[in-house]
Each structure stands twice: as C-alpha cells, then as structure tokens.
Tab-separated table of C-alpha atoms and ligand atoms in Angstrom:
chain	number	residue	atom	x	y	z
A	455	UNK	CA	81.945	-40.762	99.421
A	456	UNK	CA	82.678	-37.034	99.627
A	457	UNK	CA	82.177	-36.737	95.875
A	458	UNK	CA	78.706	-38.261	96.308
A	459	UNK	CA	77.787	-35.617	98.918
A	460	UNK	CA	78.846	-32.894	96.518
A	461	UNK	CA	76.685	-34.385	93.755
A	462	UNK	CA	73.657	-34.456	96.073
A	463	UNK	CA	74.340	-30.880	97.111
A	464	UNK	CA	74.326	-29.756	93.517
A	465	UNK	CA	71.182	-31.703	92.745
A	466	UNK	CA	69.304	-30.099	95.615
A	467	UNK	CA	70.483	-26.608	94.799
A	468	UNK	CA	69.388	-26.874	91.201
A	469	UNK	CA	66.006	-28.488	91.862
A	470	UNK	CA	62.925	-26.758	90.455
A	471	UNK	CA	59.441	-28.055	91.006
A	472	UNK	CA	56.095	-27.451	89.324
A	473	UNK	CA	53.616	-29.201	91.604
A	474	UNK	CA	52.793	-30.628	94.993
A	475	UNK	CA	53.763	-34.050	93.670
A	476	UNK	CA	57.226	-32.838	92.792
A	477	UNK	CA	57.676	-31.480	96.306
A	478	UNK	CA	56.557	-34.760	97.859
A	479	UNK	CA	58.901	-36.721	95.610
A	480	UNK	CA	61.768	-34.524	96.766
A	481	UNK	CA	60.847	-35.165	100.404
A	482	UNK	CA	60.598	-38.914	99.855
A	483	UNK	CA	63.904	-39.025	97.969
A	484	UNK	CA	66.017	-37.057	100.474
A	485	UNK	CA	64.300	-36.495	103.812
A	486	UNK	CA	61.954	-39.393	104.571
A	487	UNK	CA	63.040	-42.213	106.882
A	488	UNK	CA	64.344	-44.306	104.042
A	489	UNK	CA	65.570	-41.273	102.071
A	490	UNK	CA	69.089	-40.501	100.993
A	491	UNK	CA	70.054	-38.357	103.993
A	492	UNK	CA	69.071	-40.798	106.780
A	493	UNK	CA	70.820	-43.504	104.746
A	494	UNK	CA	73.975	-41.382	104.659
A	495	UNK	CA	73.815	-40.998	108.440
A	496	UNK	CA	73.712	-44.809	108.701
A	497	UNK	CA	76.643	-45.066	106.299
A	498	UNK	CA	78.535	-42.506	108.455
A	499	UNK	CA	79.264	-45.318	110.964
A	500	UNK	CA	81.448	-47.090	108.454
A	501	UNK	CA	83.422	-44.042	107.375
A	502	UNK	CA	87.118	-44.430	108.296
A	503	UNK	CA	87.955	-42.433	111.435
A	504	UNK	CA	90.341	-39.950	109.736
A	505	UNK	CA	87.536	-38.906	107.362
A	506	UNK	CA	84.717	-38.760	109.937
A	507	UNK	CA	85.226	-35.083	110.799
A	508	UNK	CA	85.055	-33.769	107.247
A	509	UNK	CA	82.338	-36.156	106.160
A	510	UNK	CA	80.206	-35.412	109.261
A	511	UNK	CA	80.454	-31.686	108.659
A	512	UNK	CA	79.519	-32.012	104.992
A	513	UNK	CA	76.666	-34.376	105.819
A	514	UNK	CA	75.178	-31.931	108.350
A	515	UNK	CA	75.456	-29.148	105.745
A	516	UNK	CA	73.652	-31.311	103.212
A	517	UNK	CA	70.854	-32.083	105.710
A	518	UNK	CA	70.431	-28.339	106.457
A	519	UNK	CA	70.418	-27.580	102.761
A	520	UNK	CA	67.750	-30.197	102.046
A	521	UNK	CA	65.530	-28.987	104.879
A	522	UNK	CA	65.827	-25.322	103.931
A	523	UNK	CA	65.163	-26.143	100.287
A	524	UNK	CA	62.108	-28.107	101.301
A	525	UNK	CA	60.538	-25.274	103.265
A	526	UNK	CA	61.482	-22.749	100.592
A	527	UNK	CA	59.784	-24.822	97.931
A	528	UNK	CA	56.760	-25.261	100.140
A	529	UNK	CA	56.247	-21.517	100.534
A	530	UNK	CA	56.899	-20.903	96.843
A	531	UNK	CA	54.250	-23.447	95.940
A	532	UNK	CA	51.695	-21.981	98.340
A	533	UNK	CA	52.111	-18.426	97.044
A	534	UNK	CA	51.694	-19.513	93.479
A	535	UNK	CA	49.123	-22.267	93.696
A	536	UNK	CA	47.404	-20.984	90.524
A	537	UNK	CA	50.546	-21.625	88.533
A	538	UNK	CA	50.765	-25.230	89.602
A	539	UNK	CA	50.129	-27.608	86.724
A	540	UNK	CA	47.408	-29.371	88.718
A	541	UNK	CA	45.541	-26.139	89.400
A	542	UNK	CA	45.188	-24.702	85.893
A	543	UNK	CA	41.518	-24.133	85.141
A	544	UNK	CA	41.209	-24.761	81.421
A	545	UNK	CA	37.595	-23.511	81.341
A	546	UNK	CA	38.481	-19.920	82.235
A	547	UNK	CA	38.136	-17.812	79.065
A	548	UNK	CA	41.217	-15.978	77.924
A	549	UNK	CA	41.324	-12.279	78.609
A	550	UNK	CA	40.316	-9.866	77.120
A	551	UNK	CA	37.233	-11.597	75.659
A	552	UNK	CA	36.404	-10.442	72.173
A	553	UNK	CA	32.788	-9.471	71.555
A	554	UNK	CA	31.035	-10.745	68.450
A	555	UNK	CA	29.030	-8.620	66.065
A	556	UNK	CA	25.545	-8.893	64.722
A	557	UNK	CA	25.426	-10.133	61.168
A	558	UNK	CA	24.454	-7.394	58.689
A	559	UNK	CA	21.570	-9.551	57.446
A	560	UNK	CA	20.273	-9.730	61.010
A	561	UNK	CA	20.764	-6.012	61.556
A	562	UNK	CA	18.601	-5.179	58.538
A	563	UNK	CA	15.995	-7.802	59.513
A	564	UNK	CA	15.719	-6.369	63.032
A	565	UNK	CA	15.458	-2.803	61.781
A	566	UNK	CA	12.767	-3.554	59.183
A	567	UNK	CA	10.791	-5.718	61.577
A	568	UNK	CA	11.011	-2.959	64.216
A	569	UNK	CA	9.687	-0.340	61.796
A	570	UNK	CA	6.571	-2.444	61.060
A	571	UNK	CA	6.085	-3.527	64.681
A	572	UNK	CA	5.719	0.144	65.624
A	573	UNK	CA	2.582	0.323	63.432
A	574	UNK	CA	1.011	-2.850	64.748
A	575	UNK	CA	2.446	-5.624	62.601
A	576	UNK	CA	3.410	-8.878	64.316
A	577	UNK	CA	6.053	-11.350	63.235
A	578	UNK	CA	5.035	-14.702	61.783
A	579	UNK	CA	7.164	-17.547	60.510
A	580	UNK	CA	6.705	-20.664	58.367
A	581	UNK	CA	8.663	-23.750	57.445
A	582	UNK	CA	11.633	-23.686	55.036
A	583	UNK	CA	10.482	-26.956	53.460
A	584	UNK	CA	7.143	-26.126	51.882
A	585	UNK	CA	4.486	-27.947	49.955
A	586	UNK	CA	3.369	-26.881	46.497
A	587	UNK	CA	0.109	-25.457	47.854
A	588	UNK	CA	1.671	-22.890	50.202
A	589	UNK	CA	4.571	-21.935	47.957
A	590	UNK	CA	2.719	-21.856	44.604
A	591	UNK	CA	-0.864	-23.028	44.141
A	592	UNK	CA	-2.568	-20.973	46.861
A	593	UNK	CA	-0.617	-17.973	45.590
A	594	UNK	CA	-2.280	-18.257	42.196
A	595	UNK	CA	0.701	-19.641	40.277
A	596	UNK	CA	-0.704	-21.449	37.233
A	597	UNK	CA	0.490	-25.085	36.907
A	598	UNK	CA	2.787	-24.278	34.028
A	599	UNK	CA	4.404	-21.221	35.683
A	600	UNK	CA	8.191	-21.215	35.071
A	601	UNK	CA	8.972	-20.603	38.787
A	602	UNK	CA	7.804	-24.154	39.473
A	603	UNK	CA	10.493	-25.423	37.157
A	604	UNK	CA	13.363	-27.600	38.380
A	605	UNK	CA	15.660	-24.820	37.224
A	606	UNK	CA	14.368	-22.449	39.881
A	607	UNK	CA	13.197	-24.682	42.700
A	608	UNK	CA	15.059	-27.093	44.937
A	609	UNK	CA	12.855	-30.161	45.363
A	610	UNK	CA	13.210	-32.245	48.480
A	611	UNK	CA	13.365	-35.967	47.744
A	612	UNK	CA	11.365	-37.618	44.972
A	613	UNK	CA	7.939	-36.228	45.912
A	614	UNK	CA	7.372	-33.151	43.680
A	615	UNK	CA	4.998	-31.790	46.317
A	616	UNK	CA	7.895	-30.827	48.636
A	617	UNK	CA	10.465	-28.145	47.936
A	618	UNK	CA	12.544	-25.556	49.696
A	619	UNK	CA	10.416	-22.387	49.739
A	620	UNK	CA	11.347	-20.018	46.947
A	621	UNK	CA	9.938	-16.972	48.718
A	622	UNK	CA	8.431	-15.950	52.073
A	623	UNK	CA	5.052	-15.326	50.401
A	624	UNK	CA	4.272	-18.891	51.510
A	625	UNK	CA	3.963	-17.592	55.072
A	626	UNK	CA	1.113	-15.251	53.934
A	627	UNK	CA	-0.905	-18.273	52.971
A	628	UNK	CA	-0.284	-20.022	56.326
A	629	UNK	CA	-1.243	-16.890	58.269
A	630	UNK	CA	-4.460	-16.322	56.266
A	631	UNK	CA	-5.438	-19.964	56.679
A	632	UNK	CA	-5.018	-19.766	60.445
A	633	UNK	CA	-6.101	-16.238	61.408
A	634	UNK	CA	-9.160	-14.116	60.891
A	635	UNK	CA	-8.779	-10.568	59.574
A	636	UNK	CA	-7.744	-7.959	60.526
A	637	UNK	CA	-4.272	-9.331	59.751
A	638	UNK	CA	-1.106	-7.300	59.968
A	639	UNK	CA	1.985	-9.459	59.762
A	640	UNK	CA	5.604	-9.358	58.781
A	641	UNK	CA	7.482	-12.588	57.954
A	642	UNK	CA	11.261	-12.598	57.745
A	643	UNK	CA	12.964	-15.813	56.608
A	644	UNK	CA	15.406	-17.752	54.525
A	645	UNK	CA	14.535	-18.693	50.957
A	646	UNK	CA	16.142	-20.927	48.352
A	647	UNK	CA	16.505	-20.763	44.610
A	648	UNK	CA	18.449	-22.865	42.188
A	649	UNK	CA	20.720	-20.114	40.911
A	650	UNK	CA	24.390	-19.975	40.018
A	651	UNK	CA	26.253	-18.200	42.810
A	652	UNK	CA	27.744	-14.852	41.809
A	653	UNK	CA	28.285	-11.369	43.228
A	654	UNK	CA	24.642	-10.589	42.520
A	655	UNK	CA	22.836	-13.939	43.070
A	656	UNK	CA	22.944	-16.775	45.583
A	657	UNK	CA	21.004	-19.989	46.031
A	658	UNK	CA	20.198	-19.013	49.637
A	659	UNK	CA	19.045	-15.569	50.714
A	660	UNK	CA	16.590	-13.839	53.024
A	661	UNK	CA	13.330	-12.016	52.405
A	662	UNK	CA	10.828	-10.071	54.469
A	663	UNK	CA	7.202	-10.447	53.559
A	664	UNK	CA	4.408	-8.110	54.666
A	665	UNK	CA	0.659	-8.674	54.665
A	666	UNK	CA	-2.260	-6.441	55.628
A	667	UNK	CA	-5.859	-7.713	55.365
A	668	UNK	CA	-8.955	-5.905	56.609
A	669	UNK	CA	-12.181	-4.387	55.359
A	670	UNK	CA	-11.758	-1.491	52.888
A	671	UNK	CA	-7.979	-1.700	52.540
A	672	UNK	CA	-7.011	0.293	49.488
A	673	UNK	CA	-4.006	0.821	47.216
A	674	UNK	CA	-3.601	4.226	48.892
A	675	UNK	CA	-3.226	2.497	52.290
A	676	UNK	CA	-0.460	0.363	50.801
A	677	UNK	CA	1.294	3.372	49.294
A	678	UNK	CA	1.200	5.304	52.555
A	679	UNK	CA	2.419	2.317	54.636
A	680	UNK	CA	5.330	1.793	52.231
A	681	UNK	CA	6.154	5.500	52.252
A	682	UNK	CA	6.285	5.402	56.059
A	683	UNK	CA	8.636	2.394	55.845
A	684	UNK	CA	10.907	4.051	53.248
A	685	UNK	CA	11.213	7.229	55.311
A	686	UNK	CA	11.985	5.306	58.510
A	687	UNK	CA	14.548	3.121	56.805
A	688	UNK	CA	16.170	5.376	54.199
A	689	UNK	CA	15.680	8.759	55.848
A	690	UNK	CA	12.855	11.285	56.471
A	691	UNK	CA	13.145	13.036	53.085
A	692	UNK	CA	12.982	9.810	51.046
A	693	UNK	CA	10.840	9.877	47.898
A	694	UNK	CA	9.216	6.753	46.514
A	695	UNK	CA	7.503	5.802	43.259
A	696	UNK	CA	5.430	2.743	42.368
A	697	UNK	CA	5.879	1.218	38.919
A	698	UNK	CA	3.323	-1.259	37.499
A	699	UNK	CA	4.556	-4.841	37.625
A	700	UNK	CA	3.251	-8.381	37.688
A	701	UNK	CA	3.091	-11.060	40.424
A	702	UNK	CA	0.606	-13.961	40.285
A	703	UNK	CA	-0.551	-13.304	43.850
A	704	UNK	CA	-1.309	-9.579	43.586
A	705	UNK	CA	-3.551	-7.513	41.337
A	706	UNK	CA	-2.627	-4.794	40.636
A	707	UNK	CA	1.050	-5.344	41.287
A	708	UNK	CA	3.847	-2.824	41.581
A	709	UNK	CA	7.514	-2.379	42.281
A	710	UNK	CA	8.615	0.341	44.648
A	711	UNK	CA	11.622	2.506	43.873
A	712	UNK	CA	13.263	4.942	46.249
A	713	UNK	CA	15.015	8.034	44.988
A	714	UNK	CA	18.689	7.421	45.596
A	715	UNK	CA	20.131	10.498	43.888
A	716	UNK	CA	22.719	10.991	41.169
A	717	UNK	CA	25.462	12.811	42.984
A	718	UNK	CA	28.353	10.390	42.663
A	719	UNK	CA	29.626	8.010	40.060
A	720	UNK	CA	28.533	5.170	42.335
A	721	UNK	CA	24.978	6.558	42.312
A	722	UNK	CA	25.028	6.426	38.522
A	723	UNK	CA	26.222	2.836	38.596
A	724	UNK	CA	23.781	1.575	41.268
A	725	UNK	CA	20.732	3.302	39.745
A	726	UNK	CA	21.756	2.673	36.142
A	727	UNK	CA	21.725	6.426	35.555
A	728	UNK	CA	18.085	6.934	36.604
A	729	UNK	CA	18.593	7.992	40.241
A	730	UNK	CA	15.865	5.499	41.232
A	731	UNK	CA	16.417	2.179	42.888
A	732	UNK	CA	14.032	-0.749	43.088
A	733	UNK	CA	13.624	-1.911	46.697
A	734	UNK	CA	10.552	-4.131	46.915
A	735	UNK	CA	7.620	-5.784	45.164
A	736	UNK	CA	4.042	-5.209	46.284
A	737	UNK	CA	0.407	-5.210	45.311
A	738	UNK	CA	-3.222	-5.772	46.332
A	739	UNK	CA	-3.716	-9.407	47.333
A	740	UNK	CA	-5.415	-11.157	44.414
A	741	UNK	CA	-9.020	-12.223	45.181
A	742	UNK	CA	-8.084	-15.775	44.105
A	743	UNK	CA	-5.481	-15.896	46.876
A	744	UNK	CA	-7.939	-14.668	49.507
A	745	UNK	CA	-10.417	-17.336	48.351
A	746	UNK	CA	-7.762	-20.085	48.467
A	747	UNK	CA	-7.040	-19.130	52.072
A	748	UNK	CA	-10.670	-19.040	53.190
A	749	UNK	CA	-11.105	-15.265	53.238
A	750	UNK	CA	-14.104	-13.764	51.474
A	751	UNK	CA	-12.847	-11.266	48.871
A	752	UNK	CA	-16.281	-9.615	48.814
A	753	UNK	CA	-15.764	-8.512	52.426
A	754	UNK	CA	-12.015	-8.184	52.803
A	755	UNK	CA	-9.174	-6.753	50.811
A	756	UNK	CA	-5.488	-6.228	51.528
A	757	UNK	CA	-1.999	-5.621	50.345
A	758	UNK	CA	1.248	-7.549	50.422
A	759	UNK	CA	4.869	-6.729	49.812
A	760	UNK	CA	8.189	-8.529	49.775
A	761	UNK	CA	11.808	-7.411	49.873
A	762	UNK	CA	15.225	-9.072	49.818
A	763	UNK	CA	17.269	-8.538	52.967
A	764	UNK	CA	20.712	-9.013	51.413
A	765	UNK	CA	19.835	-6.599	48.644
A	766	UNK	CA	18.715	-4.025	51.164
A	767	UNK	CA	21.830	-4.591	53.288
A	768	UNK	CA	24.056	-4.213	50.200
A	769	UNK	CA	22.573	-0.787	49.591
A	770	UNK	CA	22.658	0.280	53.187
A	771	UNK	CA	26.248	-0.832	53.934
A	772	UNK	CA	27.675	-0.505	50.420
A	773	UNK	CA	28.539	-4.166	50.080
A	774	UNK	CA	29.506	-4.972	46.493
A	775	UNK	CA	29.501	-8.771	46.598
A	776	UNK	CA	26.543	-10.776	47.878
A	777	UNK	CA	28.766	-13.778	48.666
A	778	UNK	CA	30.358	-11.887	51.544
A	779	UNK	CA	27.156	-12.368	53.585
A	780	UNK	CA	27.564	-16.117	53.553
A	781	UNK	CA	31.270	-16.634	53.956
A	782	UNK	CA	31.522	-15.480	57.576
A	783	UNK	CA	34.929	-13.935	56.972
A	784	UNK	CA	35.800	-12.277	60.260
A	785	UNK	CA	37.456	-9.335	58.442
A	786	UNK	CA	34.082	-8.609	56.804
A	787	UNK	CA	31.946	-9.147	59.901
A	788	UNK	CA	34.222	-7.050	62.125
A	789	UNK	CA	33.402	-4.015	60.019
A	790	UNK	CA	29.895	-3.973	61.485
A	791	UNK	CA	31.076	-3.605	65.071
A	792	UNK	CA	30.097	0.020	65.294
A	793	UNK	CA	26.889	-0.343	63.278
A	794	UNK	CA	24.576	-1.622	65.973
B	748	DAH	N1	7.511	-13.143	46.429
B	748	DAH	C1	8.160	-12.132	45.619
B	748	DAH	C2	9.540	-12.598	45.236
B	748	DAH	O1	9.954	-13.604	45.714
B	748	DAH	C3	8.248	-10.841	46.348
B	748	DAH	C4	6.914	-10.200	46.529
B	748	DAH	C5	6.430	-9.378	45.504
B	748	DAH	C6	6.154	-10.467	47.617
B	748	DAH	C7	5.181	-8.763	45.681
B	748	DAH	C8	4.917	-9.877	47.770
B	748	DAH	C9	4.459	-9.033	46.784
B	748	DAH	O2	4.154	-10.109	48.857
B	748	DAH	O3	3.217	-8.468	46.948
B	748	DAH	O4	10.191	-11.992	44.471
C-alpha cells in the first residue's frame, strides 16, 4: 500500500499538462469524488492498525500535494493561455512578414504608361485570343504574309480565324473601331509567338502599343512624341534616330534607336559596336488601316508605335537572359526590391 502512495506521489510531481483538458483529466483522476485520493481514504479503514499512523500521514501529504499541484497548474494555464494547444490561431501570419516585389516587367509597363499618361494618352486593352481581322487583316497584312503562318502564330482550336494575338497592334484596331478621333491611347499587354525559347526569345512576352489619331498629325509629331518618351525613360540627354523600316500597318515605317554610348565592353556588345540601340517600331498609320477601322484617311492621320517590355527591361536592369522574367525565381525577383 505504501509503495502505491509513493508511486502516485511521483506521478503527480512529474505531471506536465498542455491544455485545459489535461488539467480536468488530472482532477478527475485524483481529486474528484470517485478519484484515486477519495478511494484511498475509503481504503484507509481497512489498513491494519499498526500501519494506520504512517499510512494516514502519507495519505494526507499526497492529498495536499495533489491539491497544490492542481492550483499551480491552473495558474500556469491561465497565464499562458496562448500557448495552449487549443488556443493556437493558425491564421496569424508569421512574423516578420516579408514584403513582395513588383515584377520588373510590371515596373517597366507602369513607367512607360505613366510617361504617356502625362501627355494625355489613356490605357486601352484587348483580348489575348484574337480573330484574324483584328490581328492581321485590318492591319493590312496580305493573305500570304508569313506572320500568319503556323510557324509564328498559335492557333486556338481548329478554326483558323482564332489565334493568340501576336502583337498588341490588334488593340489599335479595336480602339479605332469603337472611338472617334482624336485618339490617344497606349495598350500594354501579353502577346504570343511560336518561337523556340532561348535567352533572347520566348513564346510569351509583353508589348506596349501606342496610337495617336487626329487631324493634321505629321511624322514630326511622332518624332517629337517619341523623343519626349526617350528622354523621360532613358534620361534627359538621350539622343534618338529613326531608321526607315517596314510594317504592313504603317507607311512610312521606322525603327527608333537611342544612343547608348560606347564606353564599356558591354556597350560594344549590346550595340554591336555602333553605340545605337533599337528600342521600338513606329510609323504613320497606313490609310488602308484607317479605312478598315472606319476612319476617313482624307480627314484624319496618325502615328503608331510598339515596343517590347522585356527587351526594354533587359536594357534598363541589365538582365542577360529573357527566361528569367518567366521563371519567378525568388533570387531574381528579390533583386528588384529597391527599384520601385
Ligand atoms: N507590331 C509590331 C511588332 O509586333 C510592333 C510595331 C511596330 C507596332 C510599328 C506599331 C508600329 O504600332 O507602328 O513587332
């Protein structure tokens, strides 16, 4: 019997609890009416007389111990309710919370859009799945133009009329069909081309398209608008040049270069030794395109331009591999923390 008391004593002393339930179980086991201690008091009656003194003393000690332990555990539980297993709030975010970063593609988009918004351009958007009319025909692409080829375009389903847009110029058409001049709009968006993925090409990328239509808009207006953009984006001293080029939807067409310089070896590499860097395509909207969109080319004229966002971001942030923009590697993205 005495050995039993000692075992209980040890059990109580070593008890640790994690919750209210544990505490209640302890009370039920030892202190409740049918618990171990009241039962021992009942058993006390049958203890042989010569052992009664020692047993009684030990039993009283055990009762005191159990009661003290109970109130100790009660206070402990109260002061640390948050630590109780039942009270853990799994929805509380861990601390400190890490802030995300803007994606470099988004940073460039926001900056370019902001520059044009300051001179009265508004943002317009169009669908990523386009029909042949908005992506090609209305933009003066002849039926046999190679850009319509399977090799360049992702078709959607079996109907050759639907494809993923290959450029944001499709948004120009939608805006001209739905708005009356004057039109000043900038259209950022995602475009798709069937190209092998490499450091310099991807099948998904982003473009920003610009369109300005009004009476008496001239090539000089285009040049000055693009010079303003280049100086806002690349710096106030930036020089530009326009080289003749060809796009089905503009006539005349040009490509704009900015002067990058030839100070470092990298400058030589990026500009192929010329110091000049191509940054966008542009031109006067072809009268055929205006006609297709319901705008009278005898009354109105305008210019358009288009640039690749990833390409621009690669120059601005010295990113050497285009694929980095799409992999969402945190080590890459974290480098832009300070940039916005
Ligand atoms: N759509 C052209 C492309 O995908 C870019 C472009 C060039 C857009 C000239 C224009 C433009 O609006 O005038 O490469």
